[in-house]
Structures are given as structure tokens and as C-alpha cells.
Coordinates of C-alpha atoms and ligand atoms in Angstrom, one line a residue:
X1 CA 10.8 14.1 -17.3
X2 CA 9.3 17.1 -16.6
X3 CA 8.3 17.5 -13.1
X4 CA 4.6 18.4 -13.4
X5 CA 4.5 15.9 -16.2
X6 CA 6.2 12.9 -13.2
X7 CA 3.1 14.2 -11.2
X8 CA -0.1 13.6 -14.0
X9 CA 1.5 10.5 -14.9
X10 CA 2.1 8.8 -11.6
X11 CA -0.7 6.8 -10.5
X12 CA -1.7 4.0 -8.5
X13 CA -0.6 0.7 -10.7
X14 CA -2.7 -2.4 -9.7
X15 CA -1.6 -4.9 -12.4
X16 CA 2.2 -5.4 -13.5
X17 CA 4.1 -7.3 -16.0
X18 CA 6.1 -10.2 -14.4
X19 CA 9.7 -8.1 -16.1
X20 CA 11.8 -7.7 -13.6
X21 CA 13.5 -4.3 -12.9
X22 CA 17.5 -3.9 -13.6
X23 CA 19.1 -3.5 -10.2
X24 CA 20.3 -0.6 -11.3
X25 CA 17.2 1.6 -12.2
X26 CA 15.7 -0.1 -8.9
X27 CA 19.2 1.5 -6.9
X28 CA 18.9 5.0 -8.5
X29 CA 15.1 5.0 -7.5
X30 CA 16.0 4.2 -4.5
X31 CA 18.4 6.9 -3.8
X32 CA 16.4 9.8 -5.4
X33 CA 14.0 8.9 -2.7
X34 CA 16.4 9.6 0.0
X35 CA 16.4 12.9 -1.1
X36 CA 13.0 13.5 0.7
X37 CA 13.2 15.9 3.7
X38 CA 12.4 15.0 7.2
X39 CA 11.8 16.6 10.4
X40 CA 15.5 17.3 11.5
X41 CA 16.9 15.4 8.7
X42 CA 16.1 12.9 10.5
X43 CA 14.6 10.4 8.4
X44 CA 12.7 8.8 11.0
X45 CA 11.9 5.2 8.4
X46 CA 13.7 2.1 7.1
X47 CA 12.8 0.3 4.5
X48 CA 12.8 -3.2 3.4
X49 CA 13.2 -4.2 -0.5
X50 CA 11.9 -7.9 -1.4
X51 CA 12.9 -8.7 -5.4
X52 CA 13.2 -12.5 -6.6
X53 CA 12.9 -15.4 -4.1
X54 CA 11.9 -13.1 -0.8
X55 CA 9.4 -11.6 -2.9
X56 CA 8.3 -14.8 -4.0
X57 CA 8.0 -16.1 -0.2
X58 CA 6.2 -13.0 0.7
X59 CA 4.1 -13.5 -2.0
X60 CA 2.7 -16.8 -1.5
X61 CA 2.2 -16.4 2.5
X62 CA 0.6 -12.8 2.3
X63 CA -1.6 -13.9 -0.2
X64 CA -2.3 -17.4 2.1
X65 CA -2.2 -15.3 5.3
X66 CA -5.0 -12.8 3.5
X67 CA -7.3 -15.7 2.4
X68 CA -7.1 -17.2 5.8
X69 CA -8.3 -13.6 7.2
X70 CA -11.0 -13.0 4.5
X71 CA -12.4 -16.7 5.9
X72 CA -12.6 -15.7 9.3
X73 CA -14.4 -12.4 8.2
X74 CA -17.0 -14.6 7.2
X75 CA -17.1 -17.0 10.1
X76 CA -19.7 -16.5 13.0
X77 CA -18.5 -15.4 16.6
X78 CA -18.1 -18.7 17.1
X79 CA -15.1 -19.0 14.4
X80 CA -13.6 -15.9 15.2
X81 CA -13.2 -16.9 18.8
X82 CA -11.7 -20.5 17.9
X83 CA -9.1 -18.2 15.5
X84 CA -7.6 -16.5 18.3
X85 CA -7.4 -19.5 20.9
X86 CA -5.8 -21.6 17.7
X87 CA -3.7 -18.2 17.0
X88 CA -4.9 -18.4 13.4
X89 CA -2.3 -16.8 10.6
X90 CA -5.7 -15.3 9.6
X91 CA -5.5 -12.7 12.4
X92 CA -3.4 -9.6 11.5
X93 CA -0.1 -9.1 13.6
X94 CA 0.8 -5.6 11.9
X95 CA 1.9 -3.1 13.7
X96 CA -0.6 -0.4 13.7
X97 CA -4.4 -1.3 13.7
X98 CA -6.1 -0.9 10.1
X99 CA -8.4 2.1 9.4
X100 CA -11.8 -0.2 8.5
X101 CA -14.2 2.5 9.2
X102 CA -13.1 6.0 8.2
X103 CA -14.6 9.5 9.9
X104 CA -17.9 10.2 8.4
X105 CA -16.6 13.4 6.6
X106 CA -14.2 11.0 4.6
X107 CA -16.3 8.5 4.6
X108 CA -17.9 9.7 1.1
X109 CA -14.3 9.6 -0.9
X110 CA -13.2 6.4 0.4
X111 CA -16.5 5.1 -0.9
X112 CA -16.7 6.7 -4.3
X113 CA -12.9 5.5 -4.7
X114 CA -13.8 1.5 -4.1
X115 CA -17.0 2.1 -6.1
X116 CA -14.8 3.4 -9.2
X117 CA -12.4 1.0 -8.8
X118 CA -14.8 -2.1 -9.1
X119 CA -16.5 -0.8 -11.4
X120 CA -13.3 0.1 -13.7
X121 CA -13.3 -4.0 -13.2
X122 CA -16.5 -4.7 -13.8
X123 CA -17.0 -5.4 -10.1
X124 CA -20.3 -5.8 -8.7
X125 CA -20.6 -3.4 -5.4
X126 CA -22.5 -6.6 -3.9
X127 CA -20.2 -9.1 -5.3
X128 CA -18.7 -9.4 -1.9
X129 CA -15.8 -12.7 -3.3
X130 CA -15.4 -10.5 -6.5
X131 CA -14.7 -7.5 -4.1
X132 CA -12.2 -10.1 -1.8
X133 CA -10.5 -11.3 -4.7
X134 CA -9.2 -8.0 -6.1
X135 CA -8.5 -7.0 -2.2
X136 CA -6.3 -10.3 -2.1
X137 CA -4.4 -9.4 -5.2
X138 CA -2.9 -6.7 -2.8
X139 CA -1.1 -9.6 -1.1
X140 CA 0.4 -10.6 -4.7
X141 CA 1.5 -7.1 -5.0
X142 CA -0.7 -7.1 -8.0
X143 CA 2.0 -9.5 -9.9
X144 CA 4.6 -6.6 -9.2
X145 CA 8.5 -7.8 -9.3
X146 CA 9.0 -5.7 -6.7
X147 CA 8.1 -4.4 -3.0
X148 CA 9.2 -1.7 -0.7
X149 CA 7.7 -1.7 3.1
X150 CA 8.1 1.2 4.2
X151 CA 9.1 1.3 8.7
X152 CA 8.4 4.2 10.8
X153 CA 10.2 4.7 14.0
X154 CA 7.6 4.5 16.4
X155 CA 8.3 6.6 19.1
X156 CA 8.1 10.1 17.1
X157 CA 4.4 11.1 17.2
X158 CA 2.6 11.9 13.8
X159 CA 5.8 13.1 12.7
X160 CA 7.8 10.2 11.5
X161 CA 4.4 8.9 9.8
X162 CA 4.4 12.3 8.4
X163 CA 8.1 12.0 6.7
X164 CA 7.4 8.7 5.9
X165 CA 5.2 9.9 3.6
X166 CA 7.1 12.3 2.4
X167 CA 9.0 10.0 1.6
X168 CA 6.5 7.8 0.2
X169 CA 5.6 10.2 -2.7
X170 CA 9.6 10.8 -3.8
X171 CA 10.0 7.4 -4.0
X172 CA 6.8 7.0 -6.4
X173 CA 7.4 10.1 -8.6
X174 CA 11.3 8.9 -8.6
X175 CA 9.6 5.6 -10.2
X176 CA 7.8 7.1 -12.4
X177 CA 10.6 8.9 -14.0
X178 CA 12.7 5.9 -14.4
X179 CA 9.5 4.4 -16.7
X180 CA 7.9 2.5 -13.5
X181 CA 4.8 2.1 -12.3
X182 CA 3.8 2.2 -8.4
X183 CA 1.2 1.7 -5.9
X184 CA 1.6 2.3 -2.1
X185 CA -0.5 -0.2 -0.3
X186 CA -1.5 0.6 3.4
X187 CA -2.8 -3.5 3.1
X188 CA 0.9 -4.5 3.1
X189 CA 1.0 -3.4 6.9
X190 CA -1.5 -5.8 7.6
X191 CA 0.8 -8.6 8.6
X192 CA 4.4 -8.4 10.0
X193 CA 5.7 -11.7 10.9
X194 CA 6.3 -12.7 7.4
X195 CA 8.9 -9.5 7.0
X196 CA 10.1 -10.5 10.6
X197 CA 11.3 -13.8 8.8
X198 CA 13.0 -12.3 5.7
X199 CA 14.4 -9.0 7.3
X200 CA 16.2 -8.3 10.3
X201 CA 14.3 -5.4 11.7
X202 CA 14.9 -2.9 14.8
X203 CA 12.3 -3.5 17.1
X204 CA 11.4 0.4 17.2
X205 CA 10.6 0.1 13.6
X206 CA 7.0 -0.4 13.5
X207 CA 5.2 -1.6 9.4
X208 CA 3.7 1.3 7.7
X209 CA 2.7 -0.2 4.7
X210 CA 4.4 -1.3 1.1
X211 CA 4.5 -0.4 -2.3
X212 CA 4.9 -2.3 -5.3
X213 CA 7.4 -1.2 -8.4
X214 CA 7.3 -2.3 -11.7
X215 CA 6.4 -2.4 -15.2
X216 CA 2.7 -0.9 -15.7
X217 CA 0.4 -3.4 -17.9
X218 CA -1.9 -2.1 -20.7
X219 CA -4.8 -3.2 -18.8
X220 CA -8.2 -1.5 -17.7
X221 CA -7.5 -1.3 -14.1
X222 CA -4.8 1.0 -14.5
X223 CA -6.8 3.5 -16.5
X224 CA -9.4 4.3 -12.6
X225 CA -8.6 7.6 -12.6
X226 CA -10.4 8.6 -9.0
X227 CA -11.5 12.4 -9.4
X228 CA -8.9 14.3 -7.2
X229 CA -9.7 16.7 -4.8
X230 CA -9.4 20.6 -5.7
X231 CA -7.9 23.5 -3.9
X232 CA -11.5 25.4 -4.2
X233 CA -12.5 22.0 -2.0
X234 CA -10.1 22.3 0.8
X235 CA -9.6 26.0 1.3
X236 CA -10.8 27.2 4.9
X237 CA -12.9 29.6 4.6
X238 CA -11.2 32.7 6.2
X239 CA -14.1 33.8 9.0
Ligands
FMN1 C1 -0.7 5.5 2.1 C2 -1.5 4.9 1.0 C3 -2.0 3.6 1.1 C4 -2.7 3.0 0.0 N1 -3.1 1.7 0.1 C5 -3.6 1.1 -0.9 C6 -3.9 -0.3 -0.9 O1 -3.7 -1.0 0.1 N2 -4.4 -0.9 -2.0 C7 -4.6 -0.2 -3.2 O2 -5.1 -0.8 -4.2 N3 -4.4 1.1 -3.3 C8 -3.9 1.8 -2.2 N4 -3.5 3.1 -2.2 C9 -3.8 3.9 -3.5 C10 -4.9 4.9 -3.4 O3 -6.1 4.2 -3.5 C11 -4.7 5.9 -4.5 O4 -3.5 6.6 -4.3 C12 -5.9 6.8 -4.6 O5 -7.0 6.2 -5.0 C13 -5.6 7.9 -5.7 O6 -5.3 7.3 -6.9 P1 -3.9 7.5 -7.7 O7 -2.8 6.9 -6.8 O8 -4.1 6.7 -9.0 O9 -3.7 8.9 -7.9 C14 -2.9 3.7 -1.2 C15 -2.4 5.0 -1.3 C16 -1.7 5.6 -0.2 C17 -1.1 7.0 -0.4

């Protein structure tokens, strides 16, 4: 594939078929990624790959552990408080604290990006359940055979998050040339314990986020196409 044509066609995949990816394909993804640079060459991330039953697992007590959180959203002070004393698995245990309020100046993309994205579904903006439900399909990896969660080493500054990400987009353009679809998922770094159980993990390794691999289906929701931001748009304005 040509590379400008790797970059128009990768895009964020939110519903998969269930066919799983040949070992192989997954592998030589997998190592084109590592062909990301990094501050130093020193690749300052481990990853963790779940396929089959570990997927599976991860699957069913995400998904659990999300529902349990969306509930306690909903409950009054009163819940919330009970939650931590009874250390509910609704609480969050990630690693880094999730972004729910973005700066003002961002504020306006971020929004305009969920509004799209329900509406490609036929979401109501008010329909707070419909709006949970499609957040909770994160925690299914939307059906994906496959997940990567991406570790940063967490004593490198803005730095290692920076070649994470890097990294990040090789490994999604490296997908897309092997025919898969993709979609990195900062909600994946909501919980950690779950990976804790599956992977043995370095405790300086803190949980960036995931993404999902697999095979794209021919459905709506993979045809949002959020406008993209132009150079015109981001070009400082020399004094
Ligand atoms: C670091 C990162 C985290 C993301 N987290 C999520 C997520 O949790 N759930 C989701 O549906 N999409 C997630 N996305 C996908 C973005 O919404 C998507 O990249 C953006 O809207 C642009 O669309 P495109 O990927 O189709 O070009 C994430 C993307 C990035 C790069």
C-alpha cells in the first residue's frame, strides 16, 4: 500500500467482525511497529497483546467493571461515598487520571467529535443510556478479536507518552496495511487490575490506553468521518 493511501484509509474502527487475525499478520504488525523512533532509541513502552481466552476475560470484566462505574455515575453523593468504603470495581484503578473535562479551547472538537459520532448512530445527544451504551462497547473492544495496551514508563516526563504515541500511529498505519482495522482507545486505561491479572507487568509501567485490531465491518459507524483539522488552522501566526 501506498503510504499516503495507509494514511486516508486508516481510521478509527468501532465495530469488528468476530474473525480472528492469523498469528502471523498480527506478528508482522507488530514488528513494523517497532520500527517507530523514540527519544534515544529508547522505546520508553511495553505492550500487552490479549487474543482468544485473555481477551475474552478482559472482555467480560471491563465491560462488568464499566457498567458498575456508569451506575455510580448516576448514584447520589450518598452512593458514591458507599462505593469507595465497599472499594467498588466501579471505581477506576488506571494509572493516570482520565481527561473528563478538556481546556476550553479544545473543548469545541471534542464536542463536535461525540456529536458526530452519535449522530452517525442515530444517537440522541440527550439519550444519556444510548450515549452509555455505545461508551460501554469500548470495554468489548467493539467485538474486536484483538487488543494491544499500550505501557509507558512512568518516570520519563511527556516524553515517553510522546514515543508512545509515536508508536501508537505505526502500529495503526502498520494494520491498516496488512487489511486491518484499528482504533486506539484512551477508555482502555481506565482500569488496570484486570491486565495486572493476565500480564505480568513492571511496576514502572504505568496503562496508557489500548487499541483494538481486527477485521473492519460494513457498518455505519465506521463511515464518522470527524472533519480533520488543517494546517491553515494550526499555523502560528508569525508576529
Ligand atoms: C490516544 C487516543 C485515544 C482514543 N480513545 C478513544 C476511545 O476511548 N474510544 C473511541 O471510540 N475512540 C477513541 N479514539 C479515537 C478518536 O476519537 C479518533 O482518532 C478521532 O475522532 C479521529 O478519527 P479517526 O481516527 O477516524 O481519524 C482515540 C484516539 C486516540 C489517538
Amino acid at each position: 500500500m501506498e503510504f499516503t493511501e495507509a494514511l486516508q484509509k486508516r481510521h478509527s474502527v468501532r465495530a469488528f467482525l468476530p474473525r480472528p487475525i492469523d498469528p502471523q499478520t498480527l506478528n508482522d504488525v507488530l514488528a513494523q511497529a517497532c520500527l517507530s523512533p523514540s527519544w534515544s532509541n529508547t522505546h520508553p513502552y511495553k505492550i500487552a497483546v490479549a487474543t482468544g481466552e485473555v481477551l475474552e476475560d478482559l472482555r467480560k470484566t471491563l465491560y462488568a467493571r464499566y457498567i458498575e462505574s456508569a451506575k455510580l455515575q448516576r448514584s447520589g453523593t450518598l452512593g458514591k461515598l458507599k462505593a469507595l468504603i465497599t472499594k467498588s470495581p466501579g471505581i477506576p484503578d488506571g494509572d493516570f487520571k482520565p481527561m473528563l473535562k478538556y481546556p476550553k479551547d479544545l473543548q469545541k472538537r471534542r464536542f463536535e467529535c461525540g456529536l458526530g459520532l452519535y449522530a452517525t448512530l442515530g444517537i440522541d445527544r440527550k439519550d444519556i443510556r444510548a450515549r452509555e451504551a455505545q461508551m460501554a462497547e469500548n470495554f468489548r473492544f467493539f467485538g474486536a478479536p484483538a487488543a494491544v495496551f499500550v505501557f509507558v514508563h512512568g518516570e520519563t516526563g511527556p516524553y515517553g507518552p510522546l514515543d508512545a504515541g509515536i508508536y501508537l500511529q505505526s502500529l495503526m498505519l502498520a494494520a491498516t496495511n496488512a487489511g486491518l482495522g484499528s482504533c486506539a482507545q484512551g477508555a482502555l486505561g481506565l482500569y488496570r487490575t484486570p491486565l495486572d491479572k493476565h500480564f505480568d507487568i513492571p511496576p514502572q509501567y504505568k496503562l496508557l490506553c489500548g487499541v483494538a485490531l481486527g477485521f473492519e465491518a460494513d457498518l455505519p459507524v465506521n463511515r464518522f468521518q470527524p472533519e480533520k483539522i488543517t494546517t491553515q488552522e494550526m499555523l502560528l501566526p508569525l508576529r
